[in-house]
PDB file of N, CA and C in Angstrom:
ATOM      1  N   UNK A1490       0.848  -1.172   0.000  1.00  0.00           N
ATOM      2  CA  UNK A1490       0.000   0.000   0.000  1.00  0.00           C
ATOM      3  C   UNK A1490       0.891   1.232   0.000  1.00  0.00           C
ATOM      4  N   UNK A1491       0.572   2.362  -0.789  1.00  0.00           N
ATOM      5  CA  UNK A1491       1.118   3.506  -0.824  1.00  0.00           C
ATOM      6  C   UNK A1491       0.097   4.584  -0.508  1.00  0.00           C
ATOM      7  N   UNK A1492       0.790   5.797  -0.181  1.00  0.00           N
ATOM      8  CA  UNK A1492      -0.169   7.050   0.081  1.00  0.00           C
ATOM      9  C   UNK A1492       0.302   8.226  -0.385  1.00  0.00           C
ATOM     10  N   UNK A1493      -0.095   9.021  -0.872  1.00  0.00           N
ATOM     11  CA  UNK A1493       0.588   9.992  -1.327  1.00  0.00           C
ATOM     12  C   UNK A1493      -0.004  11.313  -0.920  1.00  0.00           C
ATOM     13  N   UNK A1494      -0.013  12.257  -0.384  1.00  0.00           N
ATOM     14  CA  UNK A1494      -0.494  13.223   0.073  1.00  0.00           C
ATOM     15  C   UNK A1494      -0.516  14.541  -0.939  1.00  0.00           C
ATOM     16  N   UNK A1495      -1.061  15.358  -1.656  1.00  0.00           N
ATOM     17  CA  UNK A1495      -0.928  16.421  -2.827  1.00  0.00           C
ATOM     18  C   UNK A1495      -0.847  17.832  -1.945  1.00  0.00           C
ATOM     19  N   UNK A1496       0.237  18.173  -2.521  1.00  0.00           N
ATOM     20  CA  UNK A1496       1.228  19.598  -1.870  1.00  0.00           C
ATOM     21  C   UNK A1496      -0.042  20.606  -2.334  1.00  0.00           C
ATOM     22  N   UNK A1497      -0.509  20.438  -3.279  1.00  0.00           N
ATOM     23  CA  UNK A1497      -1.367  21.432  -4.332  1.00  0.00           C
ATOM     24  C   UNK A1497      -2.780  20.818  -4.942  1.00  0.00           C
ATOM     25  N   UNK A1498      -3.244  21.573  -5.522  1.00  0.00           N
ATOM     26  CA  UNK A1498      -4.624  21.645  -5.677  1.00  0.00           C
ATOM     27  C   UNK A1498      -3.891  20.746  -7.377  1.00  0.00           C
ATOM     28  N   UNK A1499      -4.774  19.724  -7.458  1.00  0.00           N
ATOM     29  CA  UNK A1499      -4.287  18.699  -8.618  1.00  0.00           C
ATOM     30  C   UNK A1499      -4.991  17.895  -9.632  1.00  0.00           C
ATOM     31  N   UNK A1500      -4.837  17.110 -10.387  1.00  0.00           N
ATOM     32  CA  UNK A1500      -5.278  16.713 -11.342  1.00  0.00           C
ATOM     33  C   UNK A1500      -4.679  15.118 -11.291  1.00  0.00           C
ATOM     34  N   UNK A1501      -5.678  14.123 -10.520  1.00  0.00           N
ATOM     35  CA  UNK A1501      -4.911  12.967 -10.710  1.00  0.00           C
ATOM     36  C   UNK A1501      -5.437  12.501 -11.939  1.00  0.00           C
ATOM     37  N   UNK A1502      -4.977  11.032 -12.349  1.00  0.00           N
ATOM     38  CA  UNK A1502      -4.860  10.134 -13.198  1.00  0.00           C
ATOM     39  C   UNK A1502      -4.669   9.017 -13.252  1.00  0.00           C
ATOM     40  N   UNK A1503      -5.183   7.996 -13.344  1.00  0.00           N
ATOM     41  CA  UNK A1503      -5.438   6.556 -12.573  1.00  0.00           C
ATOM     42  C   UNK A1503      -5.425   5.432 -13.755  1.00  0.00           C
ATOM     43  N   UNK A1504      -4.620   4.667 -14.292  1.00  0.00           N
ATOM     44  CA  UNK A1504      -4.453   3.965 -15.277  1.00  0.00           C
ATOM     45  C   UNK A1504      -4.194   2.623 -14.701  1.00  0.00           C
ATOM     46  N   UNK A1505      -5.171   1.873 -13.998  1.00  0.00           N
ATOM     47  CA  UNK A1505      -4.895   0.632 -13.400  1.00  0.00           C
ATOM     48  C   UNK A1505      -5.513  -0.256 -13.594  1.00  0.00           C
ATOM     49  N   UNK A1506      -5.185  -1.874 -13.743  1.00  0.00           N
ATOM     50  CA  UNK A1506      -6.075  -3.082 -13.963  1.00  0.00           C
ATOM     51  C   UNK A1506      -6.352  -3.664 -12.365  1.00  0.00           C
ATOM     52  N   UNK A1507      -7.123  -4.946 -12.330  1.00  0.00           N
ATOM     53  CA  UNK A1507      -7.344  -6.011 -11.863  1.00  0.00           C
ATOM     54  C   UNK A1507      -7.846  -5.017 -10.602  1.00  0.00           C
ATOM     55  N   UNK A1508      -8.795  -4.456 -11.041  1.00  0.00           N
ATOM     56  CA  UNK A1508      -9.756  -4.176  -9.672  1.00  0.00           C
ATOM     57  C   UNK A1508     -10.736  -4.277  -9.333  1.00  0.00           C
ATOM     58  N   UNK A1509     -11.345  -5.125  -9.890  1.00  0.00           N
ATOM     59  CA  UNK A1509     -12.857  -5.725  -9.539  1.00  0.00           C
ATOM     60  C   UNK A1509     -12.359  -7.739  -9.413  1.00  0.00           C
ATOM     61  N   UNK A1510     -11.213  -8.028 -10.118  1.00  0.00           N
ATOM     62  CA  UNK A1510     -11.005  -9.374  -9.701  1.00  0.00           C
ATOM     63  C   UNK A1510      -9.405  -9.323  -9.217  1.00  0.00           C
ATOM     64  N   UNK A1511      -8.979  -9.963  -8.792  1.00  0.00           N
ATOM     65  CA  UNK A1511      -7.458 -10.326  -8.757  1.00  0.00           C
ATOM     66  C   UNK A1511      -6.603 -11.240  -9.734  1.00  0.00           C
ATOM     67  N   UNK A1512      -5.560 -11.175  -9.400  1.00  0.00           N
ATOM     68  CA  UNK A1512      -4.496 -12.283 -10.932  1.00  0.00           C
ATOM     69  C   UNK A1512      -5.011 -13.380 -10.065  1.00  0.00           C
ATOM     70  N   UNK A1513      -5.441 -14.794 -11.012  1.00  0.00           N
ATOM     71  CA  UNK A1513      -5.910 -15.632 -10.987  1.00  0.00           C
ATOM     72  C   UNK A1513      -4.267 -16.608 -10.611  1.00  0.00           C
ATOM     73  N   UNK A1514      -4.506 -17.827  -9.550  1.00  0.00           N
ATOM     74  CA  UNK A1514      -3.841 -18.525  -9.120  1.00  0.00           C
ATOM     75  C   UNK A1514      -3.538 -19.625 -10.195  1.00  0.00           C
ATOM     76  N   UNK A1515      -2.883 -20.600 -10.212  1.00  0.00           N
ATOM     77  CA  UNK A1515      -2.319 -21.981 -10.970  1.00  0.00           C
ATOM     78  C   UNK A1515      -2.187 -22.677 -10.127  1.00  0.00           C
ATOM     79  N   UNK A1516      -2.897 -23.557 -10.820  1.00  0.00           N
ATOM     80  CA  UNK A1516      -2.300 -25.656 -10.227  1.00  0.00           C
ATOM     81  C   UNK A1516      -2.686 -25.507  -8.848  1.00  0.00           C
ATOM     82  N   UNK A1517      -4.201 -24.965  -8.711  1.00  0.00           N
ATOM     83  CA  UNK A1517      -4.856 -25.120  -7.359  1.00  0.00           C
ATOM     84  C   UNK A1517      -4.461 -24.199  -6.648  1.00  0.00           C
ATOM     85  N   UNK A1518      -3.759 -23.401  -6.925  1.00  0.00           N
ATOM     86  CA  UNK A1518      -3.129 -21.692  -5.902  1.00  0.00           C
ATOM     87  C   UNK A1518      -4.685 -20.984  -5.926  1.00  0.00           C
ATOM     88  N   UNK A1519      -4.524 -20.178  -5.073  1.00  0.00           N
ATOM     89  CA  UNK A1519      -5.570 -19.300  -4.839  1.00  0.00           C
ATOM     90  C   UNK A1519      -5.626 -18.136  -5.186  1.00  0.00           C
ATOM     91  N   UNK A1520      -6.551 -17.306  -5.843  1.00  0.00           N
ATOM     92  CA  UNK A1520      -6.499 -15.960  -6.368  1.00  0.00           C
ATOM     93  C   UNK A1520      -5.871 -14.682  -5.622  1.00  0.00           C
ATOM     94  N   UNK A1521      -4.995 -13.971  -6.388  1.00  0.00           N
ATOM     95  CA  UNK A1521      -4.614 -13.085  -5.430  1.00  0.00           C
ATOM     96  C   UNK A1521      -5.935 -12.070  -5.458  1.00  0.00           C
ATOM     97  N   UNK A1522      -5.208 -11.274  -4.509  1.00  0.00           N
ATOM     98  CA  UNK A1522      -6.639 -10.095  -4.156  1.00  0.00           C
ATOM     99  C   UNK A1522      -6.401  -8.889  -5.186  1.00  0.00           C
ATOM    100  N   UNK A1523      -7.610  -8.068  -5.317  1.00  0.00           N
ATOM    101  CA  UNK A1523      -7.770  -7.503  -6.017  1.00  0.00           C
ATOM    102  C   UNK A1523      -7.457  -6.172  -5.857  1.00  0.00           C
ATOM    103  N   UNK A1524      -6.781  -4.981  -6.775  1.00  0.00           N
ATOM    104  CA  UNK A1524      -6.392  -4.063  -6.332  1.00  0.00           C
ATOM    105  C   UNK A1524      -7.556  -2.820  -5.985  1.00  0.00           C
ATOM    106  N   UNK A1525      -6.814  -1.546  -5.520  1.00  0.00           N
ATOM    107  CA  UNK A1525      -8.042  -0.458  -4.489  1.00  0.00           C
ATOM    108  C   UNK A1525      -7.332   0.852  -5.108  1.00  0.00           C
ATOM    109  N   UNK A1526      -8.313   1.526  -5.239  1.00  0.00           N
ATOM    110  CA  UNK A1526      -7.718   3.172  -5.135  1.00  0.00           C
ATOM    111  C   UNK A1526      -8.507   3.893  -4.060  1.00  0.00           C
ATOM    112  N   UNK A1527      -8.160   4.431  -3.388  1.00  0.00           N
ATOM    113  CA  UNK A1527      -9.490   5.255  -2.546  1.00  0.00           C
ATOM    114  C   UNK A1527      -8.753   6.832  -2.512  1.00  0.00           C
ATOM    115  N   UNK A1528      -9.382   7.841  -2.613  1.00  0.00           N
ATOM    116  CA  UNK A1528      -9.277   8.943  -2.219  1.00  0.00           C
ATOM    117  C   UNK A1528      -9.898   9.191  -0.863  1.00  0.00           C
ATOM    118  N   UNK A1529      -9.000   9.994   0.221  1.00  0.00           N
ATOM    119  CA  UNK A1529      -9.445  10.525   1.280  1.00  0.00           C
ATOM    120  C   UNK A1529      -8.948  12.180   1.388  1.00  0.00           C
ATOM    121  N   UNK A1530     -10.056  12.401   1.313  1.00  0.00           N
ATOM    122  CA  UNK A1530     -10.202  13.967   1.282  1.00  0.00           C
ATOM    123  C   UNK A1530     -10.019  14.716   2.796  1.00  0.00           C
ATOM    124  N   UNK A1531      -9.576  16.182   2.727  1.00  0.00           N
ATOM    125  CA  UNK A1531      -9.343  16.609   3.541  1.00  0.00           C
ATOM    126  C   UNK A1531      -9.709  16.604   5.012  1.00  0.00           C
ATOM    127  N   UNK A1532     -11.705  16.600   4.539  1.00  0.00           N
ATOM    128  CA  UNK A1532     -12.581  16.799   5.698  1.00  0.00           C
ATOM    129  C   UNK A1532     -12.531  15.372   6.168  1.00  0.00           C
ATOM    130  N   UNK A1533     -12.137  14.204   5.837  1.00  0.00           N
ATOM    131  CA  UNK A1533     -12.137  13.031   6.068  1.00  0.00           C
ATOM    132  C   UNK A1533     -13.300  12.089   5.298  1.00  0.00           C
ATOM    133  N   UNK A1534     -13.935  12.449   4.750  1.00  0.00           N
ATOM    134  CA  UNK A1534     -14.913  11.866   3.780  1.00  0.00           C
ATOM    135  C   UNK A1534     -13.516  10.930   2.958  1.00  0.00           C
ATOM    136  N   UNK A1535     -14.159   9.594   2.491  1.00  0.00           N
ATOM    137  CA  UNK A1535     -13.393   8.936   1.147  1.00  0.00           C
ATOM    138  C   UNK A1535     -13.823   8.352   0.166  1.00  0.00           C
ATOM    139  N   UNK A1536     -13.367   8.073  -0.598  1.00  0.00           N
ATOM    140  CA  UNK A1536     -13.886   7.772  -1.961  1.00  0.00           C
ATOM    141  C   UNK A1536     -13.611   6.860  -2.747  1.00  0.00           C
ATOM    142  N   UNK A1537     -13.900   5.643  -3.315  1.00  0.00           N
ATOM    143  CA  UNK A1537     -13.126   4.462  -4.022  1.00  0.00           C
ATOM    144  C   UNK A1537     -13.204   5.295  -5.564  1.00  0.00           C
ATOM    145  N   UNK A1538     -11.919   5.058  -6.074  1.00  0.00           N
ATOM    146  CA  UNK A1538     -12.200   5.140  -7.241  1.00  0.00           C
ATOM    147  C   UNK A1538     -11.749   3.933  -8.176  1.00  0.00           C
ATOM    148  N   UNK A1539     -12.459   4.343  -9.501  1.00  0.00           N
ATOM    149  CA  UNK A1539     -11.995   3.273 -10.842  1.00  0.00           C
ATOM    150  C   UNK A1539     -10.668   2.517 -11.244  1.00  0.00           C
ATOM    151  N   UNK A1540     -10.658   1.967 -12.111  1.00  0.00           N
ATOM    152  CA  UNK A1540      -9.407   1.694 -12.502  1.00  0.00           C
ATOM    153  C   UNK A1540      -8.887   2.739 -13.223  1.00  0.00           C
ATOM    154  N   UNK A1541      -9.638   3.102 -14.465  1.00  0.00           N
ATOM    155  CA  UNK A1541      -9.357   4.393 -15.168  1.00  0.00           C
ATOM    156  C   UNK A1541      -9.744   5.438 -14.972  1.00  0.00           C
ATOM    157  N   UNK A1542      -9.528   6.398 -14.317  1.00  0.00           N
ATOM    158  CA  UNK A1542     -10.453   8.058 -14.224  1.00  0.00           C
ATOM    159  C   UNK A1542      -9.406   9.041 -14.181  1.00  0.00           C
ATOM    160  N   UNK A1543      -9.701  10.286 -13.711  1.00  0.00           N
ATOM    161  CA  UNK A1543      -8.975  11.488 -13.847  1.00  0.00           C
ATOM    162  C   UNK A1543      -9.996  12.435 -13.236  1.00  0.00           C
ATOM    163  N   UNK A1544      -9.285  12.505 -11.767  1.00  0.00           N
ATOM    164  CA  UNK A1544      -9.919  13.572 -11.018  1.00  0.00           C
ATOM    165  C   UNK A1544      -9.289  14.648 -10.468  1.00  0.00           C
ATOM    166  N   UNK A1545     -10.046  15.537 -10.590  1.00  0.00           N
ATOM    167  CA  UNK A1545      -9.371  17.210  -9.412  1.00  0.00           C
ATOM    168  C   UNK A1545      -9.717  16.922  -7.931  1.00  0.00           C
ATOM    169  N   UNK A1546      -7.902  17.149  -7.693  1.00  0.00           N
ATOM    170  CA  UNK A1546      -8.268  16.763  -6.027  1.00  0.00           C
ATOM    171  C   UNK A1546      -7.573  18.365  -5.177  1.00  0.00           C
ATOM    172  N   UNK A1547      -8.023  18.561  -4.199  1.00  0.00           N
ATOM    173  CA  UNK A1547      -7.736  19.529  -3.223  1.00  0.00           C
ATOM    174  C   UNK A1547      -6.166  19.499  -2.872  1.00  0.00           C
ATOM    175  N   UNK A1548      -5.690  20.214  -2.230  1.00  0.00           N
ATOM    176  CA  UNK A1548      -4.165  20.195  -1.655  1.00  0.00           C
ATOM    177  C   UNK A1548      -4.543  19.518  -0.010  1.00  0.00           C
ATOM    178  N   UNK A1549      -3.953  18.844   0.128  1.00  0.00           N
ATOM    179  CA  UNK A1549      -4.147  18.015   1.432  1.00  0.00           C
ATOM    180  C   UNK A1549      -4.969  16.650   0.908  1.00  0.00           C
ATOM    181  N   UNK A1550      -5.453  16.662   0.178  1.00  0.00           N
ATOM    182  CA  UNK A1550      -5.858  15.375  -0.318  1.00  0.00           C
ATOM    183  C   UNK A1550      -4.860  14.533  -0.156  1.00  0.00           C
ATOM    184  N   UNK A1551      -5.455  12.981   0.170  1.00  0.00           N
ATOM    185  CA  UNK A1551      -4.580  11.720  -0.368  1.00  0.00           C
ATOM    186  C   UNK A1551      -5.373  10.556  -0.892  1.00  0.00           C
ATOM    187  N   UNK A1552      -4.471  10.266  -1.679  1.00  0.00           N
ATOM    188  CA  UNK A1552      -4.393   9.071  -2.454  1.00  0.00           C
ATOM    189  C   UNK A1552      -3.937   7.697  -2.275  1.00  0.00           C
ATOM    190  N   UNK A1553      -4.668   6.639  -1.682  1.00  0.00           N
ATOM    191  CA  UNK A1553      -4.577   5.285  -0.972  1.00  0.00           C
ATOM    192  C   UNK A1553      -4.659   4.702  -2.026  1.00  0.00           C
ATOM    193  N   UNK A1554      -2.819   3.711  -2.392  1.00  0.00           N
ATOM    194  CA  UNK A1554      -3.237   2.838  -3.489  1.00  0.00           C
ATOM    195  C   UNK A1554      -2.822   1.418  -3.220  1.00  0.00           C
ATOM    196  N   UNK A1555      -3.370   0.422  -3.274  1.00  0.00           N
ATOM    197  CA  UNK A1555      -3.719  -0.477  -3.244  1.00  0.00           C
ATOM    198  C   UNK A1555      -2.708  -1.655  -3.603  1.00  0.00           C
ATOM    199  N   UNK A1556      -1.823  -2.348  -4.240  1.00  0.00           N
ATOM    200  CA  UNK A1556      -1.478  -2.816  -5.914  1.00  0.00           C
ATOM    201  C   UNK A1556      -2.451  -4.240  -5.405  1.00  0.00           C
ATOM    202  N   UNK A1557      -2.960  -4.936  -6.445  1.00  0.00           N
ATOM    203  CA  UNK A1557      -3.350  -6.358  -6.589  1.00  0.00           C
ATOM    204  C   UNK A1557      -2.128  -7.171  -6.175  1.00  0.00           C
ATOM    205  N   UNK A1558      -2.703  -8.358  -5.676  1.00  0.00           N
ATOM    206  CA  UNK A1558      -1.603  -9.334  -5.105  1.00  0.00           C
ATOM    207  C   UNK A1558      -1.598 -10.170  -5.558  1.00  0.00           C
ATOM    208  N   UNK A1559      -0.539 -11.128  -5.863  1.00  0.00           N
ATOM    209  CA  UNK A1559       0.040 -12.199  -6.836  1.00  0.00           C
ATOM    210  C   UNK A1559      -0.922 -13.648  -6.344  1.00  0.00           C
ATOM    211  N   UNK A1560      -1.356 -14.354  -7.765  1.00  0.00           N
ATOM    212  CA  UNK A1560      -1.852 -15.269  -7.560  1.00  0.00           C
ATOM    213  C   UNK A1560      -1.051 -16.382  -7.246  1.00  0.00           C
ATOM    214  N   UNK A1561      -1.029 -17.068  -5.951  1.00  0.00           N
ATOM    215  CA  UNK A1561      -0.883 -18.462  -5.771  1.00  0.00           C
ATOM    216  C   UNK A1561      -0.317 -19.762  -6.407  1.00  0.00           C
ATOM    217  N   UNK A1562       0.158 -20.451  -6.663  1.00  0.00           N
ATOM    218  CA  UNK A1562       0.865 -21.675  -7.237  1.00  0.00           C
ATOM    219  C   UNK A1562       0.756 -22.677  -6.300  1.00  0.00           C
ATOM    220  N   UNK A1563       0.043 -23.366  -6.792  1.00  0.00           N
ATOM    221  CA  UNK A1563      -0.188 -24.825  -6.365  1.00  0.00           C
ATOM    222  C   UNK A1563      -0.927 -24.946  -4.794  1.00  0.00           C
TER     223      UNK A1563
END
């Protein structure tokens, strides 16, 4: 998990897969988990977002990212 906090009033951009399923396991391994974006805004409200979008975020905003986790072997 990463976080990134925005110095400035911004323009993110979100170009990510495998977030509604995870990378699929082999030879009976188990699926890894699936990846997250969430925005948490200043006032503390948060927000999941897409795989693909592009949003204006506040300065003090952050950005909770997720990555998907490796599927399983055997």
């Amino acid at each position: 998990m990463r976080e990134v906090e925005l110095l400035a009033d911004s323009e993110v951009t979100l170009l990510a897969d495998r977030r509604s399923r995870g990378p699929y396991g082999l030879r009976g391994g188990s699926d890894g988990a699936a990846g997250r974006t969430e925005v948490i805004h200043r006032d503390g409200t948060s927000e999941t977002l897409p795989g693909k979008t592009s949003v204006r975020l506040k300065k003090g905003d952050r950005v909770r990212i997720e990555s998907p986790g490796g599927g399983g072997l055997g």
